[in-house]
GROMACS .gro file of N, CA and C in nm:
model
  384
    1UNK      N    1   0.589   0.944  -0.779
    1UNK     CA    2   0.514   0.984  -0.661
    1UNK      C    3   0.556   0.902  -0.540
    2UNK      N    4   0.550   0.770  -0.578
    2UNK     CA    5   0.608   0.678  -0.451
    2UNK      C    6   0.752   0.699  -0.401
    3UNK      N    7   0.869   0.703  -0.487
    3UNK     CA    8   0.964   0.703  -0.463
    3UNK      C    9   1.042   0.845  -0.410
    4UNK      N   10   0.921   0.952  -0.499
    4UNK     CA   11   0.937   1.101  -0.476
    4UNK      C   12   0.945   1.127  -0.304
    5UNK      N   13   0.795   1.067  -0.234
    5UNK     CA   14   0.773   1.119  -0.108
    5UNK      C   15   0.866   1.048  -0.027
    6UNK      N   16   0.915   0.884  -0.032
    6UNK     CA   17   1.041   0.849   0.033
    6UNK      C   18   1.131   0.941   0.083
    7UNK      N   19   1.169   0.961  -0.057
    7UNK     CA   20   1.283   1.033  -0.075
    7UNK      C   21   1.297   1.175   0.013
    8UNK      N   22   1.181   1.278  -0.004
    8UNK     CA   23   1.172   1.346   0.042
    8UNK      C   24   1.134   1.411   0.179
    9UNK      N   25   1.122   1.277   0.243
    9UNK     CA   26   1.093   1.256   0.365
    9UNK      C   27   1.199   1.168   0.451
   10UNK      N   28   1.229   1.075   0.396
   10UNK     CA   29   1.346   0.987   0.461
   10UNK      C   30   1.491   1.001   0.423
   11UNK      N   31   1.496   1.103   0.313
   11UNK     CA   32   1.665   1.113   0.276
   11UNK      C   33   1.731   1.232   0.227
   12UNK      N   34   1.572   1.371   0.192
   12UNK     CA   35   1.631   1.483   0.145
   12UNK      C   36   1.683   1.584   0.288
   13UNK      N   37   1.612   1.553   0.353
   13UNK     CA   38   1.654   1.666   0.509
   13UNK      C   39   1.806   1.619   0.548
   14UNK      N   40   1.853   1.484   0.525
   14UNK     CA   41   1.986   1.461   0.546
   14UNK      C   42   2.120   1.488   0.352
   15UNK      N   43   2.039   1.557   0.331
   15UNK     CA   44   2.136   1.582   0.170
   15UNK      C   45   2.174   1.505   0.113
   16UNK      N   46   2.056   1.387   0.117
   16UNK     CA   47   2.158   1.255   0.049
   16UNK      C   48   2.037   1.244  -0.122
   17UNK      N   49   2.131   1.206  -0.177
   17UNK     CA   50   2.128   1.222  -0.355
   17UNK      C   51   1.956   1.125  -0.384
   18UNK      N   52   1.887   1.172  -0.475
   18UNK     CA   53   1.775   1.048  -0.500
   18UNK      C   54   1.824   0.944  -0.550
   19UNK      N   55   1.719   0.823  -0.533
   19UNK     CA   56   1.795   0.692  -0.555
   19UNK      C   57   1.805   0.640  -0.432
   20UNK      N   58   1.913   0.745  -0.314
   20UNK     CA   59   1.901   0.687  -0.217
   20UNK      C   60   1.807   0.607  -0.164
   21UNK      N   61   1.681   0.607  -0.150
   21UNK     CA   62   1.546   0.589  -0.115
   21UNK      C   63   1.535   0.454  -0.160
   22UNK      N   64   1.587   0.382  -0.224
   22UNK     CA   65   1.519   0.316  -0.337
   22UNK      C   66   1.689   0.170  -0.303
   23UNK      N   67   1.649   0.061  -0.314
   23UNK     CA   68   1.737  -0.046  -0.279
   23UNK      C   69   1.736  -0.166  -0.402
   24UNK      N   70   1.831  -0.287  -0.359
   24UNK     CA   71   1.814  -0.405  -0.449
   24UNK      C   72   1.675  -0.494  -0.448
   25UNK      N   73   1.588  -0.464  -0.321
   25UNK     CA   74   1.486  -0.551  -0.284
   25UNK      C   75   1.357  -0.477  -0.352
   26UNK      N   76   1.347  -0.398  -0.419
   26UNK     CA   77   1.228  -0.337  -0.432
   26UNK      C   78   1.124  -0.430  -0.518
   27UNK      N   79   1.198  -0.485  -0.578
   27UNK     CA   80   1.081  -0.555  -0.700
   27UNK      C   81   1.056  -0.695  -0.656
   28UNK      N   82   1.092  -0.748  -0.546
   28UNK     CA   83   1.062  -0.847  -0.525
   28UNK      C   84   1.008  -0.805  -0.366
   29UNK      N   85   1.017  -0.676  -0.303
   29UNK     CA   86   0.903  -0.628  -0.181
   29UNK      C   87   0.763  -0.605  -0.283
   30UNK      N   88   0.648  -0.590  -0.104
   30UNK     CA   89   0.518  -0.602  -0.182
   30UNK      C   90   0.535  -0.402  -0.135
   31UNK      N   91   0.444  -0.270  -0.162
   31UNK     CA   92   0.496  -0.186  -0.144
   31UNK      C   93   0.308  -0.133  -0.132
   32UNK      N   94   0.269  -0.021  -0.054
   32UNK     CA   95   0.153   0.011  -0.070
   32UNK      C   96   0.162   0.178  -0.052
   33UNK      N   97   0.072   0.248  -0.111
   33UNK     CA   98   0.028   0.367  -0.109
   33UNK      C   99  -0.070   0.426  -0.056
   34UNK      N  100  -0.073   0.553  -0.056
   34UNK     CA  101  -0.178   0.626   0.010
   34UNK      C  102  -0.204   0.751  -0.078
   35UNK      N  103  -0.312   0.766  -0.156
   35UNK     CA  104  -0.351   0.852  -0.229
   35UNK      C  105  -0.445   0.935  -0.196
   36UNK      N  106  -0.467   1.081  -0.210
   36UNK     CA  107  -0.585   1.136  -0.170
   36UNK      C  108  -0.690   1.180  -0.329
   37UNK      N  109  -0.775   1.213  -0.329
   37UNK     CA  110  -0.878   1.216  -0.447
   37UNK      C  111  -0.789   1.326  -0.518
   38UNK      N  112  -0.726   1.351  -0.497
   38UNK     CA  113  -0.638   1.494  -0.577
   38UNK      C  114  -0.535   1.411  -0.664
   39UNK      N  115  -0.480   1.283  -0.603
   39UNK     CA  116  -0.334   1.217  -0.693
   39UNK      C  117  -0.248   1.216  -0.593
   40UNK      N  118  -0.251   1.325  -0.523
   40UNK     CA  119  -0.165   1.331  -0.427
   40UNK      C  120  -0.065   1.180  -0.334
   41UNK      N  121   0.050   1.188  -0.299
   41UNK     CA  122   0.075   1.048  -0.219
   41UNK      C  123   0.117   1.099  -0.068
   42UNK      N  124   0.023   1.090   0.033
   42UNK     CA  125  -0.018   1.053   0.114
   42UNK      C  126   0.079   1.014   0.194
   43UNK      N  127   0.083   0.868   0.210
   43UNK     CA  128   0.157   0.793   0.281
   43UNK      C  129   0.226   0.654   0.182
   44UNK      N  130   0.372   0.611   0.232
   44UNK     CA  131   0.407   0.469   0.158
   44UNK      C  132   0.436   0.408   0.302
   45UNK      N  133   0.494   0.250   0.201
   45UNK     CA  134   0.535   0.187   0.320
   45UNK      C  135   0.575   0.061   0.239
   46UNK      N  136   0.631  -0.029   0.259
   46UNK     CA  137   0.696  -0.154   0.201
   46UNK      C  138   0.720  -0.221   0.272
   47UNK      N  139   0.708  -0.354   0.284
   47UNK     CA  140   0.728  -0.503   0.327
   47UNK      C  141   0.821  -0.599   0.236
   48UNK      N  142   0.907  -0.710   0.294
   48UNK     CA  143   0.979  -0.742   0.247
   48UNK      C  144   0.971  -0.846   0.334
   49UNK      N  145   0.950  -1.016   0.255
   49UNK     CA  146   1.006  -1.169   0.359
   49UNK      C  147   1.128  -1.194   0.334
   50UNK      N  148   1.163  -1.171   0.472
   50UNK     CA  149   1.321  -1.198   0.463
   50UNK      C  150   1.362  -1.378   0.503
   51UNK      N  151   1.223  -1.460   0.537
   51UNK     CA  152   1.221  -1.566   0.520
   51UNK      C  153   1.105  -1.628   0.524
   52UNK      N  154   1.054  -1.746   0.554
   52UNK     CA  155   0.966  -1.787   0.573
   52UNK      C  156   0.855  -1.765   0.669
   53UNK      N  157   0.971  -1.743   0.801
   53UNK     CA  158   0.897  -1.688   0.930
   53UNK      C  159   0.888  -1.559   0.912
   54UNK      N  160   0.963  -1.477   0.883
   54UNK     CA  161   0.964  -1.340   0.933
   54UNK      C  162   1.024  -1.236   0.786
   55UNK      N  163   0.921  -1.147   0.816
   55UNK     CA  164   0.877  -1.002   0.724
   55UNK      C  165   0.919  -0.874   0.770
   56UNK      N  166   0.995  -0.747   0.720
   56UNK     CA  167   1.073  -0.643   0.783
   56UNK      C  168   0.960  -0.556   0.711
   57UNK      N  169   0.908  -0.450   0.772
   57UNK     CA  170   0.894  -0.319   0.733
   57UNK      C  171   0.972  -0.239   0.713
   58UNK      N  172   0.960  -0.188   0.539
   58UNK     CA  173   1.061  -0.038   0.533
   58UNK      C  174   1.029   0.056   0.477
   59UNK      N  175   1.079   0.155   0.481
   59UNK     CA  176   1.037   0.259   0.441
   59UNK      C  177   0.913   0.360   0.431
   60UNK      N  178   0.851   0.356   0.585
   60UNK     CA  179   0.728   0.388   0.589
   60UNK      C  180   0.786   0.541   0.605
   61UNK      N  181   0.693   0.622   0.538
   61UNK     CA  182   0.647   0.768   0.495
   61UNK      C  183   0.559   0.838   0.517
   62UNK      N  184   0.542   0.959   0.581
   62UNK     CA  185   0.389   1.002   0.597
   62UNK      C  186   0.464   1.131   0.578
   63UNK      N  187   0.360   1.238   0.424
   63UNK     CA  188   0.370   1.369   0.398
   63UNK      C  189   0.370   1.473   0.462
   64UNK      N  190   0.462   1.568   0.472
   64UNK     CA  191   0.434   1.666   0.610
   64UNK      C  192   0.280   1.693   0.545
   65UNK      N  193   0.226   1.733   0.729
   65UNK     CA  194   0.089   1.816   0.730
   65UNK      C  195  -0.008   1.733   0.762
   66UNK      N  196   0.017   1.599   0.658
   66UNK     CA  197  -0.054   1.449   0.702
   66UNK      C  198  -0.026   1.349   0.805
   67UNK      N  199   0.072   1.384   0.915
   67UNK     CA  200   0.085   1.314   0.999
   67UNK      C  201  -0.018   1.312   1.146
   68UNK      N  202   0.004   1.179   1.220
   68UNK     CA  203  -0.107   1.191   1.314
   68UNK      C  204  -0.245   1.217   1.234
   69UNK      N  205  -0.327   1.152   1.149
   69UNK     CA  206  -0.429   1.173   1.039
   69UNK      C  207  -0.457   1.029   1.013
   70UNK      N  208  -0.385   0.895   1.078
   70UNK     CA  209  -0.417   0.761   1.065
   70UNK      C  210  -0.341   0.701   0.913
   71UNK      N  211  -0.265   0.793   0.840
   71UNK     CA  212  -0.275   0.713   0.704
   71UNK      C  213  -0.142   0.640   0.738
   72UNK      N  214  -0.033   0.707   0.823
   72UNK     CA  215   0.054   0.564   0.838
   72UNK      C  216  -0.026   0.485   0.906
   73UNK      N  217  -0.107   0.450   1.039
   73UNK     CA  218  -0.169   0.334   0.999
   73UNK      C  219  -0.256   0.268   0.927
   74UNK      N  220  -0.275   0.346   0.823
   74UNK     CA  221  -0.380   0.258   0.734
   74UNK      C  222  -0.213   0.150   0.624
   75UNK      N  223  -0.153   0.238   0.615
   75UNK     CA  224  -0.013   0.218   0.532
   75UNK      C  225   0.044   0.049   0.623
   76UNK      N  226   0.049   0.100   0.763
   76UNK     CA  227   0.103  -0.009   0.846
   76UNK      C  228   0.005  -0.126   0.847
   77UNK      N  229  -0.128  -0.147   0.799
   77UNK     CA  230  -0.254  -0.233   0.864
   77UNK      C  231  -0.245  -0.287   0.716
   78UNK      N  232  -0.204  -0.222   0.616
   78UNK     CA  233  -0.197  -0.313   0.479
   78UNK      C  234  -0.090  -0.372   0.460
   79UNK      N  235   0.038  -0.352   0.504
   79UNK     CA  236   0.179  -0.437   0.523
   79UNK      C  237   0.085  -0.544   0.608
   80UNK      N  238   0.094  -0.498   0.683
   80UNK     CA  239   0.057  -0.636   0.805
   80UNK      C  240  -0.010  -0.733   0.740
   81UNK      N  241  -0.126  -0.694   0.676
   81UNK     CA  242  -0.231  -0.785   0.620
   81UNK      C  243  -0.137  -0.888   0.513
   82UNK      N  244  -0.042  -0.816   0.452
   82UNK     CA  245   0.053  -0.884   0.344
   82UNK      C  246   0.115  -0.998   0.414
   83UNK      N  247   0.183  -0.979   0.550
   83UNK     CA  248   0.256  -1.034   0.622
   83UNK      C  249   0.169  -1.215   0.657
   84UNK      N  250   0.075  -1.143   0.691
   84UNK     CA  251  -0.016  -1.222   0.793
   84UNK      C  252  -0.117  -1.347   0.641
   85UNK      N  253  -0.109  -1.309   0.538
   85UNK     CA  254  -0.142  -1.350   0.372
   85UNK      C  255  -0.020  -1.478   0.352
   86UNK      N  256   0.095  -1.400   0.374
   86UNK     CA  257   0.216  -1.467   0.363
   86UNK      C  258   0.294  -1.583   0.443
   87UNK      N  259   0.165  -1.593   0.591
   87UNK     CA  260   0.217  -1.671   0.671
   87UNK      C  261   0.317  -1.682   0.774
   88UNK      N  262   0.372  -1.540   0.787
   88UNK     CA  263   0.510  -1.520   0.863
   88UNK      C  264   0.466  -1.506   1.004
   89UNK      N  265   0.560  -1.547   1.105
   89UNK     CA  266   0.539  -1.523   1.239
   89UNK      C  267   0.555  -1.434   1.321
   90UNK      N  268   0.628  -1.356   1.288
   90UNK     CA  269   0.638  -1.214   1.313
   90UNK      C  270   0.732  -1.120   1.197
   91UNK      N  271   0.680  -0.982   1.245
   91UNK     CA  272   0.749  -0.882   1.152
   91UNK      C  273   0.854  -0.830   1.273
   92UNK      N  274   0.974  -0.729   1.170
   92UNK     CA  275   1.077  -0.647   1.234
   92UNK      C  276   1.062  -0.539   1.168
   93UNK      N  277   1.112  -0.448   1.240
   93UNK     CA  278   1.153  -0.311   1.146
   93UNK      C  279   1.282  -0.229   1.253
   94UNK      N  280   1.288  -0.137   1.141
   94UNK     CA  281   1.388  -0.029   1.214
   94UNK      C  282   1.328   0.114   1.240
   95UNK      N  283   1.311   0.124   1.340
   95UNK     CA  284   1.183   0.279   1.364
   95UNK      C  285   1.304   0.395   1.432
   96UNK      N  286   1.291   0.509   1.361
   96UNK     CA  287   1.355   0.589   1.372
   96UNK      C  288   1.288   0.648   1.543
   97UNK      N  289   1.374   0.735   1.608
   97UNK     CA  290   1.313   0.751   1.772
   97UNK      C  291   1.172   0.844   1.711
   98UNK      N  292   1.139   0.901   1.660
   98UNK     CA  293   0.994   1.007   1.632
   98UNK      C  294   0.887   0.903   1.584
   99UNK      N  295   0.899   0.795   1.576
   99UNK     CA  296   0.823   0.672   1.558
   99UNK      C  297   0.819   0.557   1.673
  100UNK      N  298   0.878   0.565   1.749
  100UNK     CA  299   0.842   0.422   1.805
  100UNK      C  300   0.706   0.486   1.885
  101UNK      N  301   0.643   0.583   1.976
  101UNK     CA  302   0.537   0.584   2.019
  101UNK      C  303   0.461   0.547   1.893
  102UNK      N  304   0.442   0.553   1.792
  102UNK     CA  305   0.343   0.512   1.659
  102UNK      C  306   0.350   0.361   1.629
  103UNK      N  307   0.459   0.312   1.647
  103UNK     CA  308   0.474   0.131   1.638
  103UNK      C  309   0.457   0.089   1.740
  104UNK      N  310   0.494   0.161   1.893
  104UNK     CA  311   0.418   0.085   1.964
  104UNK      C  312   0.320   0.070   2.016
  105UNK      N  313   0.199   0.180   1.986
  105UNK     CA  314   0.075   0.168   1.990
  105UNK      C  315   0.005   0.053   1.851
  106UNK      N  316   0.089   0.011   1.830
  106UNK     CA  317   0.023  -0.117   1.699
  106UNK      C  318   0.109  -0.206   1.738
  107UNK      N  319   0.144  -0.202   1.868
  107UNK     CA  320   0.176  -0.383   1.906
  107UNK      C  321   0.340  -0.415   1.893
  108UNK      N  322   0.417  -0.357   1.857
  108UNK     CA  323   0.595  -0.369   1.825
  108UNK      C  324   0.635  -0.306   1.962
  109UNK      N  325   0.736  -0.420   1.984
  109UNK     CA  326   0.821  -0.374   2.094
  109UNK      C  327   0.940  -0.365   2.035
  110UNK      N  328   1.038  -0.333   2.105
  110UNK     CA  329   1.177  -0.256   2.133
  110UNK      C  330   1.248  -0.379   2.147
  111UNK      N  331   1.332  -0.431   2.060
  111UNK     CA  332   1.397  -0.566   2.101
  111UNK      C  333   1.523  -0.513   2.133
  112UNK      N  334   1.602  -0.404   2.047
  112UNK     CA  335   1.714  -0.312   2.104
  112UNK      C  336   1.746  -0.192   2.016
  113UNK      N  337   1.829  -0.157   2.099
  113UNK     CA  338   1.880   0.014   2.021
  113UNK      C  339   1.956  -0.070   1.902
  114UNK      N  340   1.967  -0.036   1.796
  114UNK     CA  341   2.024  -0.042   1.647
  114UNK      C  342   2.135   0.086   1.619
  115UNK      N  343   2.127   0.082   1.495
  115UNK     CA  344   2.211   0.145   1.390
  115UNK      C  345   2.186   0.322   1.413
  116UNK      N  346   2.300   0.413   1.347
  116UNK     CA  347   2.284   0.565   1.387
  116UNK      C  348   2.295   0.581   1.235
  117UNK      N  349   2.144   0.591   1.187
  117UNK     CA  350   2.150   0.652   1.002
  117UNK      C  351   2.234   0.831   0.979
  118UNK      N  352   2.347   0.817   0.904
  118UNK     CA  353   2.402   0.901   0.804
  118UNK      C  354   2.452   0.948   0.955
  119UNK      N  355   2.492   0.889   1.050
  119UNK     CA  356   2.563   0.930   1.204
  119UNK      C  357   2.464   1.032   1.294
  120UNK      N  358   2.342   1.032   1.287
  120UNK     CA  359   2.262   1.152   1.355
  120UNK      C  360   2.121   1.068   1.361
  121UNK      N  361   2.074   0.953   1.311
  121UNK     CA  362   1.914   0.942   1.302
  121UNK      C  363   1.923   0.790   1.396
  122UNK      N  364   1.916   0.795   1.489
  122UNK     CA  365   1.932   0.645   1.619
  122UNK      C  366   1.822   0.579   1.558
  123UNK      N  367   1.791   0.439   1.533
  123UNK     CA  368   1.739   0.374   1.478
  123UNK      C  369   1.670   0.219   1.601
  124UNK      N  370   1.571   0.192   1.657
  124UNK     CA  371   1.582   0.073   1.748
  124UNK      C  372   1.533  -0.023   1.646
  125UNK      N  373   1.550  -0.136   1.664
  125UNK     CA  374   1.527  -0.276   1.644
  125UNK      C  375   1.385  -0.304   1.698
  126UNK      N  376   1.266  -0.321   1.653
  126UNK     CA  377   1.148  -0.357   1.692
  126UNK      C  378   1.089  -0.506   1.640
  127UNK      N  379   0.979  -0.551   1.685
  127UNK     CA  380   0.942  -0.663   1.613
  127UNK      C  381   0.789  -0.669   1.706
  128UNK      N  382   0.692  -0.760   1.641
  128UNK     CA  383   0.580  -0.807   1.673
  128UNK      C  384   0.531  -0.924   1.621
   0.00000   0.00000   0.00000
């Protein structure tokens, strides 16, 4: 279910194989869900300390139909809480452009334009 909606949200619209979704850091990221009373998954999202100071968000997900509905931020407000548990001074992430109005209404700015995923998905550099 977790790895299903990734996948199917962050890597099947570009034809890339399952698995994709899924990295070397997973078992040592903290990772949270969003379930509805049906089983259903909702929303994901994963955190990862990439040191002492500082924590990356990845792979946040929200199910078509369920977007704009708050559950990526409920998804984003439980990373954080992990972050902020963990002691780090700020977080980063990589927000695809159909996301940064959503990260930056929760406080992340734009530190710079980044990476172009699979050559088509512009990616900025954020942090808070």
């Amino acid at each position: 279910m977790y790895y299903d909606l990734r996948w199917r949200i962050l890597r099947k619209p570009w034809n890339q194989p399952q698995g994709s979704e899924q990295d070397d850091l997973e078992e040592s990221s903290f990772h949270r869900m969003i379930v509805n009373e049906k089983g259903k998954t909702l929303g994901v999202g994963r955190i990862q300390i990439n040191f002492s100071e500082e924590a990356q968000i990845r792979y946040m997900a929200v199910e078509d139909g369920y977007q704009n509905k708050g559950i990526g931020k409920l998804v984003l407000q439980s990373l954080e809480e992990i972050a902020a548990k963990k002691n780090v001074n700020f977080i980063i992430l990589q927000a695809r452009g159909n996301a940064l109005t959503f990260y930056k209404s929760s406080g992340y700015q734009i530190v710079e334009k980044s990476y172009l995923l699979f050559g088509e998905i512009q990616h900025w550099l954020m942090r808070k």
